Structures are given as structure tokens and as C-alpha cells.
Amino acid sequence: MSQRILFVEDDSELAELIGGFLRSFEFTVDHRLDGNGVVESVRESPPELVLLDVMLPGKDGLTICRELRTFYTGPIVILTSLNSDMNQILGFEIGANDYVVKTTPPAVLLARIRAHLRQTAGSPTSPAPAPAPTSIVNFGQLQIDVRNRTATYQHEPLHLSTGDFDLLWELARHAGDILSRDHLLKTLRGIEYDGLDRSIDVAISRLRKKLGDDPNEPRKIKTIRHKGYLFATDIWWQE
């Protein structure tokens, strides 16, 4: 019986290319275009491996990975165009077995998939050989507990509303990348930026205050003129 891979990727052309390549090596590939319903699907019918994009319509890949790790012990391979060290660290912190950029040749991806399947003996329900992944993501003085949706800074709890935490986590999991107001509004509120909405700016200002960031010369959450906001990757370790 062929081994089944659940492939979650919103780029249909790429999914057809990679899915077709894997099928040529006798894998069964079930493709989904968005993140909604993925966790429930895996719970009902666990595949041998989950191949997961990060930026997805609906539920994003890192959230899916974190939720899967509460019950699924098979390999999770993140396949993404987000080639930054911090994104890789975040992926591993919340339970991914591997992090592969989309420019990786399909043959190399195939080899890595086979290696993970060998390690788990092809059984998605067998006990995981590694210890359960932590839900704590560390940025020096800042710690984010993804599972419990809490954060501490300089060993003191941050009193964050639901919106504050969602914004902090969205910025942190894309540390080092510029996120536009449009991206933040779409991801956090499901609406498009109309050029006038200042709610993200207000939320950023509130978050900076809680993190002790200088509003005149912010170093932790930087404003990138005409582009958006950037969560710094190095300042947290310097304080």
C-alpha cells in the first residue's frame, strides 16, 4: 500500500508539480488549497506525513502545525518561500520535523520525506521518538507561550488582550520580515486595508508601549516607511 502525504499548498501550479513528482514515486498525495479543516482531516484520517505551506488562506501553517502536535505524531515538513532563520526556528519550536524552502529541487525534497518516513517506520500513530515540542518561543528577554497565548518580557508577564497577542505572534513568527498593514488586517481581521484604517497603527503603538519600545525611535517593532512593520530579530538579546 502506498504511503499517504497530506499536502497543504495554496499555489495550485506548484502543488501540481510537486504532487505529480511524488505520485511518480508511488506516494498517494492528498492536496488541500487552504488551512481550514486540515487539523480535523488529520484527526479523522492521519496520513503518513504532512507537507505544509506557511502562508495559507484560512488557518496559517504554523498554527496548523502547533495544533497537530497536540495529537499527531507523524512527520510534519514545512515547505515555504519564507527563507529566514527565525521562521525556521519558530517552525522547529512548535513541532515541525523539517523546514524546506520551495526552491529546493524535488529530488532533494523526496529524499528528506523518505528519511522522515523511515524514522517513523511509516506509522503516523506510533509513539514519536523525540520529546514533545515546547510551546515556548524565545526572543532573548521576550518569551511567547504559543499554546497558552501568554507572553513575558524581562521576566514580567505582559497583559495582552486577544488582539494584542495575535498581533505580537503574527509579527514574531515573521521576525525579520516586513509585514504590510494590508497583510496584518487580512490575517488578523479578515479585511483589506483601505488606505485610511489606522487600527493597526494604534495596536502597534499599544504593543510598543507594553514592550518598552521608544515611540520616537522604535527598535523592537520598527516602522518601515511606505511598507509596514518589522519585528526585530536581534534587539531582544542585547538588553
mmCIF file of C-alpha atoms in Angstrom:
data_model
loop_
_atom_site.group_PDB
_atom_site.id
_atom_site.type_symbol
_atom_site.label_atom_id
_atom_site.label_comp_id
_atom_site.label_asym_id
_atom_site.label_seq_id
_atom_site.Cartn_x
_atom_site.Cartn_y
_atom_site.Cartn_z
ATOM 1 C CA MET A 1 0.000 0.000 0.000
ATOM 2 C CA SER A 2 1.381 3.447 -0.918
ATOM 3 C CA GLN A 3 2.159 5.940 1.810
ATOM 4 C CA ARG A 4 -0.154 8.922 2.011
ATOM 5 C CA ILE A 5 1.020 12.539 2.185
ATOM 6 C CA LEU A 6 -1.321 15.398 3.036
ATOM 7 C CA PHE A 7 -0.025 18.395 1.064
ATOM 8 C CA VAL A 8 -1.404 21.808 2.072
ATOM 9 C CA GLU A 9 -0.412 24.440 -0.505
ATOM 10 C CA ASP A 10 -2.410 27.332 -1.974
ATOM 11 C CA ASP A 11 -0.297 27.600 -5.141
ATOM 12 C CA SER A 12 -2.102 25.174 -7.457
ATOM 13 C CA GLU A 13 0.659 25.139 -10.063
ATOM 14 C CA LEU A 14 3.346 24.326 -7.515
ATOM 15 C CA ALA A 15 1.121 21.755 -5.843
ATOM 16 C CA GLU A 16 0.539 20.013 -9.173
ATOM 17 C CA LEU A 17 4.260 19.984 -9.906
ATOM 18 C CA ILE A 18 5.360 18.616 -6.532
ATOM 19 C CA GLY A 19 2.332 16.371 -6.099
ATOM 20 C CA GLY A 20 2.856 14.849 -9.525
ATOM 21 C CA PHE A 21 6.531 14.239 -8.797
ATOM 22 C CA LEU A 22 5.744 12.484 -5.500
ATOM 23 C CA ARG A 23 2.998 10.404 -7.109
ATOM 24 C CA SER A 24 5.506 9.209 -9.694
ATOM 25 C CA PHE A 25 7.319 7.553 -6.773
ATOM 26 C CA GLU A 26 4.121 5.802 -5.697
ATOM 27 C CA PHE A 27 3.048 8.137 -2.927
ATOM 28 C CA THR A 28 -0.607 8.993 -2.519
ATOM 29 C CA VAL A 29 -0.854 12.787 -2.311
ATOM 30 C CA ASP A 30 -3.988 14.456 -0.955
ATOM 31 C CA HIS A 31 -3.882 18.167 -1.757
ATOM 32 C CA ARG A 32 -5.687 20.966 0.078
ATOM 33 C CA LEU A 33 -5.670 24.598 -1.058
ATOM 34 C CA ASP A 34 -6.201 26.283 2.316
ATOM 35 C CA GLY A 35 -5.674 25.676 6.007
ATOM 36 C CA ASN A 36 -9.302 25.362 7.057
ATOM 37 C CA GLY A 37 -10.287 21.869 8.138
ATOM 38 C CA VAL A 38 -6.752 20.439 7.928
ATOM 39 C CA VAL A 39 -6.499 19.627 11.636
ATOM 40 C CA GLU A 40 -9.867 17.893 11.621
ATOM 41 C CA SER A 41 -8.929 15.945 8.496
ATOM 42 C CA VAL A 42 -5.708 14.665 10.068
ATOM 43 C CA ARG A 43 -7.535 13.719 13.239
ATOM 44 C CA GLU A 44 -10.098 11.666 11.301
ATOM 45 C CA SER A 45 -7.662 10.054 8.866
ATOM 46 C CA PRO A 46 -3.982 10.560 9.778
ATOM 47 C CA PRO A 47 -1.601 10.484 6.808
ATOM 48 C CA GLU A 48 1.932 9.139 6.976
ATOM 49 C CA LEU A 49 3.317 12.687 6.570
ATOM 50 C CA VAL A 50 2.043 16.266 6.430
ATOM 51 C CA LEU A 51 3.691 18.633 3.918
ATOM 52 C CA LEU A 52 2.670 22.126 4.905
ATOM 53 C CA ASP A 53 2.991 25.629 3.486
ATOM 54 C CA VAL A 54 3.178 28.524 5.975
ATOM 55 C CA MET A 55 1.264 31.337 4.276
ATOM 56 C CA LEU A 56 -2.188 29.896 3.605
ATOM 57 C CA PRO A 57 -5.724 31.198 3.171
ATOM 58 C CA GLY A 58 -7.671 30.471 6.311
ATOM 59 C CA LYS A 59 -5.597 28.967 9.106
ATOM 60 C CA ASP A 60 -1.855 29.515 8.630
ATOM 61 C CA GLY A 61 0.664 26.673 8.519
ATOM 62 C CA LEU A 62 2.402 27.369 11.833
ATOM 63 C CA THR A 63 -0.918 27.414 13.676
ATOM 64 C CA ILE A 64 -1.855 24.134 11.992
ATOM 65 C CA CYS A 65 1.490 22.617 12.976
ATOM 66 C CA ARG A 66 1.069 23.683 16.594
ATOM 67 C CA GLU A 67 -2.459 22.242 16.770
ATOM 68 C CA LEU A 68 -1.460 18.992 15.065
ATOM 69 C CA ARG A 69 1.258 18.423 17.621
ATOM 70 C CA THR A 70 -1.345 18.044 20.364
ATOM 71 C CA PHE A 71 -2.235 14.615 18.934
ATOM 72 C CA TYR A 72 -0.403 13.780 15.683
ATOM 73 C CA THR A 73 2.990 12.051 15.958
ATOM 74 C CA GLY A 74 3.837 11.644 12.274
ATOM 75 C CA PRO A 75 6.363 13.850 10.448
ATOM 76 C CA ILE A 76 5.442 17.438 9.619
ATOM 77 C CA VAL A 77 7.560 19.034 6.892
ATOM 78 C CA ILE A 78 7.156 22.766 6.318
ATOM 79 C CA LEU A 79 7.580 23.771 2.669
ATOM 80 C CA THR A 80 7.724 27.537 2.286
ATOM 81 C CA SER A 81 9.208 30.508 0.461
ATOM 82 C CA LEU A 82 9.942 32.222 3.803
ATOM 83 C CA ASN A 83 13.663 31.543 3.961
ATOM 84 C CA SER A 84 14.678 33.219 7.228
ATOM 85 C CA ASP A 85 16.481 31.783 10.223
ATOM 86 C CA MET A 86 13.832 32.993 12.640
ATOM 87 C CA ASN A 87 10.987 31.417 10.688
ATOM 88 C CA GLN A 88 12.876 28.130 10.710
ATOM 89 C CA ILE A 89 13.443 28.387 14.455
ATOM 90 C CA LEU A 90 9.751 29.087 15.033
ATOM 91 C CA GLY A 91 8.797 26.125 12.857
ATOM 92 C CA PHE A 92 11.018 23.754 14.814
ATOM 93 C CA GLU A 93 9.936 25.228 18.159
ATOM 94 C CA ILE A 94 6.277 24.385 17.548
ATOM 95 C CA GLY A 95 6.879 20.868 16.313
ATOM 96 C CA ALA A 96 7.945 20.705 12.676
ATOM 97 C CA ASN A 97 10.375 17.917 11.781
ATOM 98 C CA ASP A 98 11.869 19.747 8.824
ATOM 99 C CA TYR A 99 11.822 23.136 7.084
ATOM 100 C CA VAL A 100 12.320 23.109 3.309
ATOM 101 C CA VAL A 101 12.327 26.172 1.032
ATOM 102 C CA LYS A 102 10.348 25.956 -2.194
ATOM 103 C CA THR A 103 13.429 26.403 -4.349
ATOM 104 C CA THR A 104 14.737 23.037 -3.118
ATOM 105 C CA PRO A 105 14.915 20.530 -6.027
ATOM 106 C CA PRO A 106 12.047 17.996 -5.903
ATOM 107 C CA ALA A 107 14.519 15.112 -5.722
ATOM 108 C CA VAL A 108 16.029 16.575 -2.524
ATOM 109 C CA LEU A 109 12.552 17.087 -1.052
ATOM 110 C CA LEU A 110 11.762 13.462 -1.902
ATOM 111 C CA ALA A 111 14.920 12.264 -0.130
ATOM 112 C CA ARG A 112 14.062 14.232 3.003
ATOM 113 C CA ILE A 113 10.483 12.946 3.022
ATOM 114 C CA ARG A 114 11.732 9.368 2.711
ATOM 115 C CA ALA A 115 14.198 9.921 5.566
ATOM 116 C CA HIS A 116 11.438 11.144 7.885
ATOM 117 C CA LEU A 117 9.183 8.244 6.943
ATOM 118 C CA ARG A 118 11.961 5.766 7.650
ATOM 119 C CA GLN A 119 12.464 7.297 11.098
ATOM 120 C CA THR A 120 8.806 6.823 11.985
ATOM 121 C CA ALA A 121 8.582 3.357 10.369
ATOM 122 C CA GLY A 122 5.718 4.616 8.211
ATOM 123 C CA SER A 123 3.240 4.708 11.093
ATOM 124 C CA PRO A 124 1.539 8.038 11.893
ATOM 125 C CA THR A 125 0.172 6.670 15.152
ATOM 126 C CA SER A 126 3.379 5.155 16.542
ATOM 127 C CA PRO A 127 4.995 6.933 19.517
ATOM 128 C CA ALA A 128 7.191 9.827 18.469
ATOM 129 C CA PRO A 129 10.896 9.137 19.030
ATOM 130 C CA ALA A 130 11.591 12.744 20.023
ATOM 131 C CA PRO A 131 10.261 14.539 23.105
ATOM 132 C CA ALA A 132 7.131 16.636 22.726
ATOM 133 C CA PRO A 133 7.963 20.068 21.284
ATOM 134 C CA THR A 134 7.849 23.078 23.558
ATOM 135 C CA SER A 135 5.275 25.779 23.003
ATOM 136 C CA ILE A 136 7.645 28.488 24.282
ATOM 137 C CA VAL A 137 9.303 30.683 21.654
ATOM 138 C CA ASN A 138 12.242 32.680 22.998
ATOM 139 C CA PHE A 139 13.482 36.054 21.781
ATOM 140 C CA GLY A 140 16.056 36.868 24.434
ATOM 141 C CA GLN A 141 14.173 38.835 27.107
ATOM 142 C CA LEU A 142 10.858 38.149 25.370
ATOM 143 C CA GLN A 143 9.151 34.773 25.706
ATOM 144 C CA ILE A 144 5.966 33.850 23.894
ATOM 145 C CA ASP A 145 3.941 30.830 25.017
ATOM 146 C CA VAL A 146 2.071 29.997 21.838
ATOM 147 C CA ARG A 147 -0.082 27.233 23.298
ATOM 148 C CA ASN A 148 -1.275 29.188 26.331
ATOM 149 C CA ARG A 149 -1.346 32.516 24.470
ATOM 150 C CA THR A 150 0.709 34.384 27.051
ATOM 151 C CA ALA A 151 3.967 36.330 26.924
ATOM 152 C CA THR A 152 6.575 37.649 29.352
ATOM 153 C CA TYR A 153 9.136 40.386 28.874
ATOM 154 C CA GLN A 154 12.134 40.765 31.182
ATOM 155 C CA HIS A 155 10.554 38.059 33.365
ATOM 156 C CA GLU A 156 7.357 40.086 33.832
ATOM 157 C CA PRO A 157 4.000 38.992 32.356
ATOM 158 C CA LEU A 158 2.653 41.129 29.538
ATOM 159 C CA HIS A 159 -1.017 41.909 29.976
ATOM 160 C CA LEU A 160 -2.202 41.347 26.424
ATOM 161 C CA SER A 161 -5.691 41.366 25.031
ATOM 162 C CA THR A 162 -6.614 38.734 22.464
ATOM 163 C CA GLY A 163 -5.901 41.230 19.695
ATOM 164 C CA ASP A 164 -2.584 42.250 21.256
ATOM 165 C CA PHE A 165 -1.391 38.646 21.460
ATOM 166 C CA ASP A 166 -2.500 37.848 17.901
ATOM 167 C CA LEU A 167 -0.603 40.901 16.614
ATOM 168 C CA LEU A 168 2.519 40.087 18.662
ATOM 169 C CA TRP A 169 2.565 36.476 17.456
ATOM 170 C CA GLU A 170 1.961 37.435 13.829
ATOM 171 C CA LEU A 171 4.878 39.875 13.955
ATOM 172 C CA ALA A 172 7.135 37.498 15.896
ATOM 173 C CA ARG A 173 6.582 34.468 13.689
ATOM 174 C CA HIS A 174 7.625 36.625 10.719
ATOM 175 C CA ALA A 175 10.568 38.164 12.598
ATOM 176 C CA GLY A 176 12.922 39.920 10.204
ATOM 177 C CA ASP A 177 10.247 40.275 7.506
ATOM 178 C CA ILE A 178 8.283 43.417 6.692
ATOM 179 C CA LEU A 179 4.539 42.951 7.183
ATOM 180 C CA SER A 180 2.261 45.438 5.453
ATOM 181 C CA ARG A 181 -0.862 46.895 7.012
ATOM 182 C CA ASP A 182 -2.840 45.026 4.364
ATOM 183 C CA HIS A 183 -1.295 41.698 5.408
ATOM 184 C CA LEU A 184 -1.930 42.370 9.102
ATOM 185 C CA LEU A 185 -5.531 43.422 8.555
ATOM 186 C CA LYS A 186 -6.263 40.434 6.314
ATOM 187 C CA THR A 187 -4.602 37.973 8.683
ATOM 188 C CA LEU A 188 -5.912 39.335 11.971
ATOM 189 C CA ARG A 189 -9.290 40.767 11.000
ATOM 190 C CA GLY A 190 -10.076 39.294 7.607
ATOM 191 C CA ILE A 191 -10.462 42.673 5.884
ATOM 192 C CA GLU A 192 -8.437 44.572 3.286
ATOM 193 C CA TYR A 193 -6.579 47.793 4.001
ATOM 194 C CA ASP A 194 -8.442 50.752 2.520
ATOM 195 C CA GLY A 195 -5.616 53.246 2.884
ATOM 196 C CA LEU A 196 -7.340 55.018 5.767
ATOM 197 C CA ASP A 197 -7.771 52.433 8.514
ATOM 198 C CA ARG A 198 -5.361 53.278 11.367
ATOM 199 C CA SER A 199 -6.368 50.446 13.713
ATOM 200 C CA ILE A 200 -3.144 48.522 13.049
ATOM 201 C CA ASP A 201 -1.076 51.636 13.797
ATOM 202 C CA VAL A 202 -2.938 52.103 17.078
ATOM 203 C CA ALA A 203 -2.449 48.445 18.000
ATOM 204 C CA ILE A 204 1.264 48.627 17.157
ATOM 205 C CA SER A 205 1.609 51.730 19.334
ATOM 206 C CA ARG A 206 -0.115 49.950 22.222
ATOM 207 C CA LEU A 207 2.124 46.881 21.820
ATOM 208 C CA ARG A 208 5.276 49.020 21.680
ATOM 209 C CA LYS A 209 4.302 50.664 24.956
ATOM 210 C CA LYS A 210 3.910 47.288 26.661
ATOM 211 C CA LEU A 211 7.313 46.212 25.329
ATOM 212 C CA GLY A 212 9.020 49.429 26.439
ATOM 213 C CA ASP A 213 9.823 50.426 22.861
ATOM 214 C CA ASP A 214 10.711 54.071 22.228
ATOM 215 C CA PRO A 215 7.762 55.512 20.253
ATOM 216 C CA ASN A 216 10.014 58.117 18.609
ATOM 217 C CA GLU A 217 12.771 55.698 17.603
ATOM 218 C CA PRO A 218 11.312 52.187 17.909
ATOM 219 C CA ARG A 219 13.902 49.404 17.773
ATOM 220 C CA LYS A 220 11.780 46.365 18.646
ATOM 221 C CA ILE A 221 8.880 46.836 16.255
ATOM 222 C CA LYS A 222 10.237 49.059 13.516
ATOM 223 C CA THR A 223 8.223 51.187 11.111
ATOM 224 C CA ILE A 224 9.388 50.691 7.524
ATOM 225 C CA ARG A 225 8.208 53.772 5.668
ATOM 226 C CA HIS A 226 5.554 53.106 2.999
ATOM 227 C CA LYS A 227 5.903 49.331 3.572
ATOM 228 C CA GLY A 228 4.748 48.306 7.044
ATOM 229 C CA TYR A 229 6.244 46.943 10.234
ATOM 230 C CA LEU A 230 9.211 44.728 11.064
ATOM 231 C CA PHE A 231 9.736 42.717 14.251
ATOM 232 C CA ALA A 232 13.458 42.969 15.027
ATOM 233 C CA THR A 233 15.455 39.766 15.428
ATOM 234 C CA ASP A 234 18.485 40.932 17.433
ATOM 235 C CA ILE A 235 17.476 43.648 19.917
ATOM 236 C CA TRP A 236 15.838 41.196 22.363
ATOM 237 C CA TRP A 237 19.197 39.594 23.169
ATOM 238 C CA GLN A 238 21.037 42.892 23.620
ATOM 239 C CA GLU A 239 19.152 44.227 26.632
#
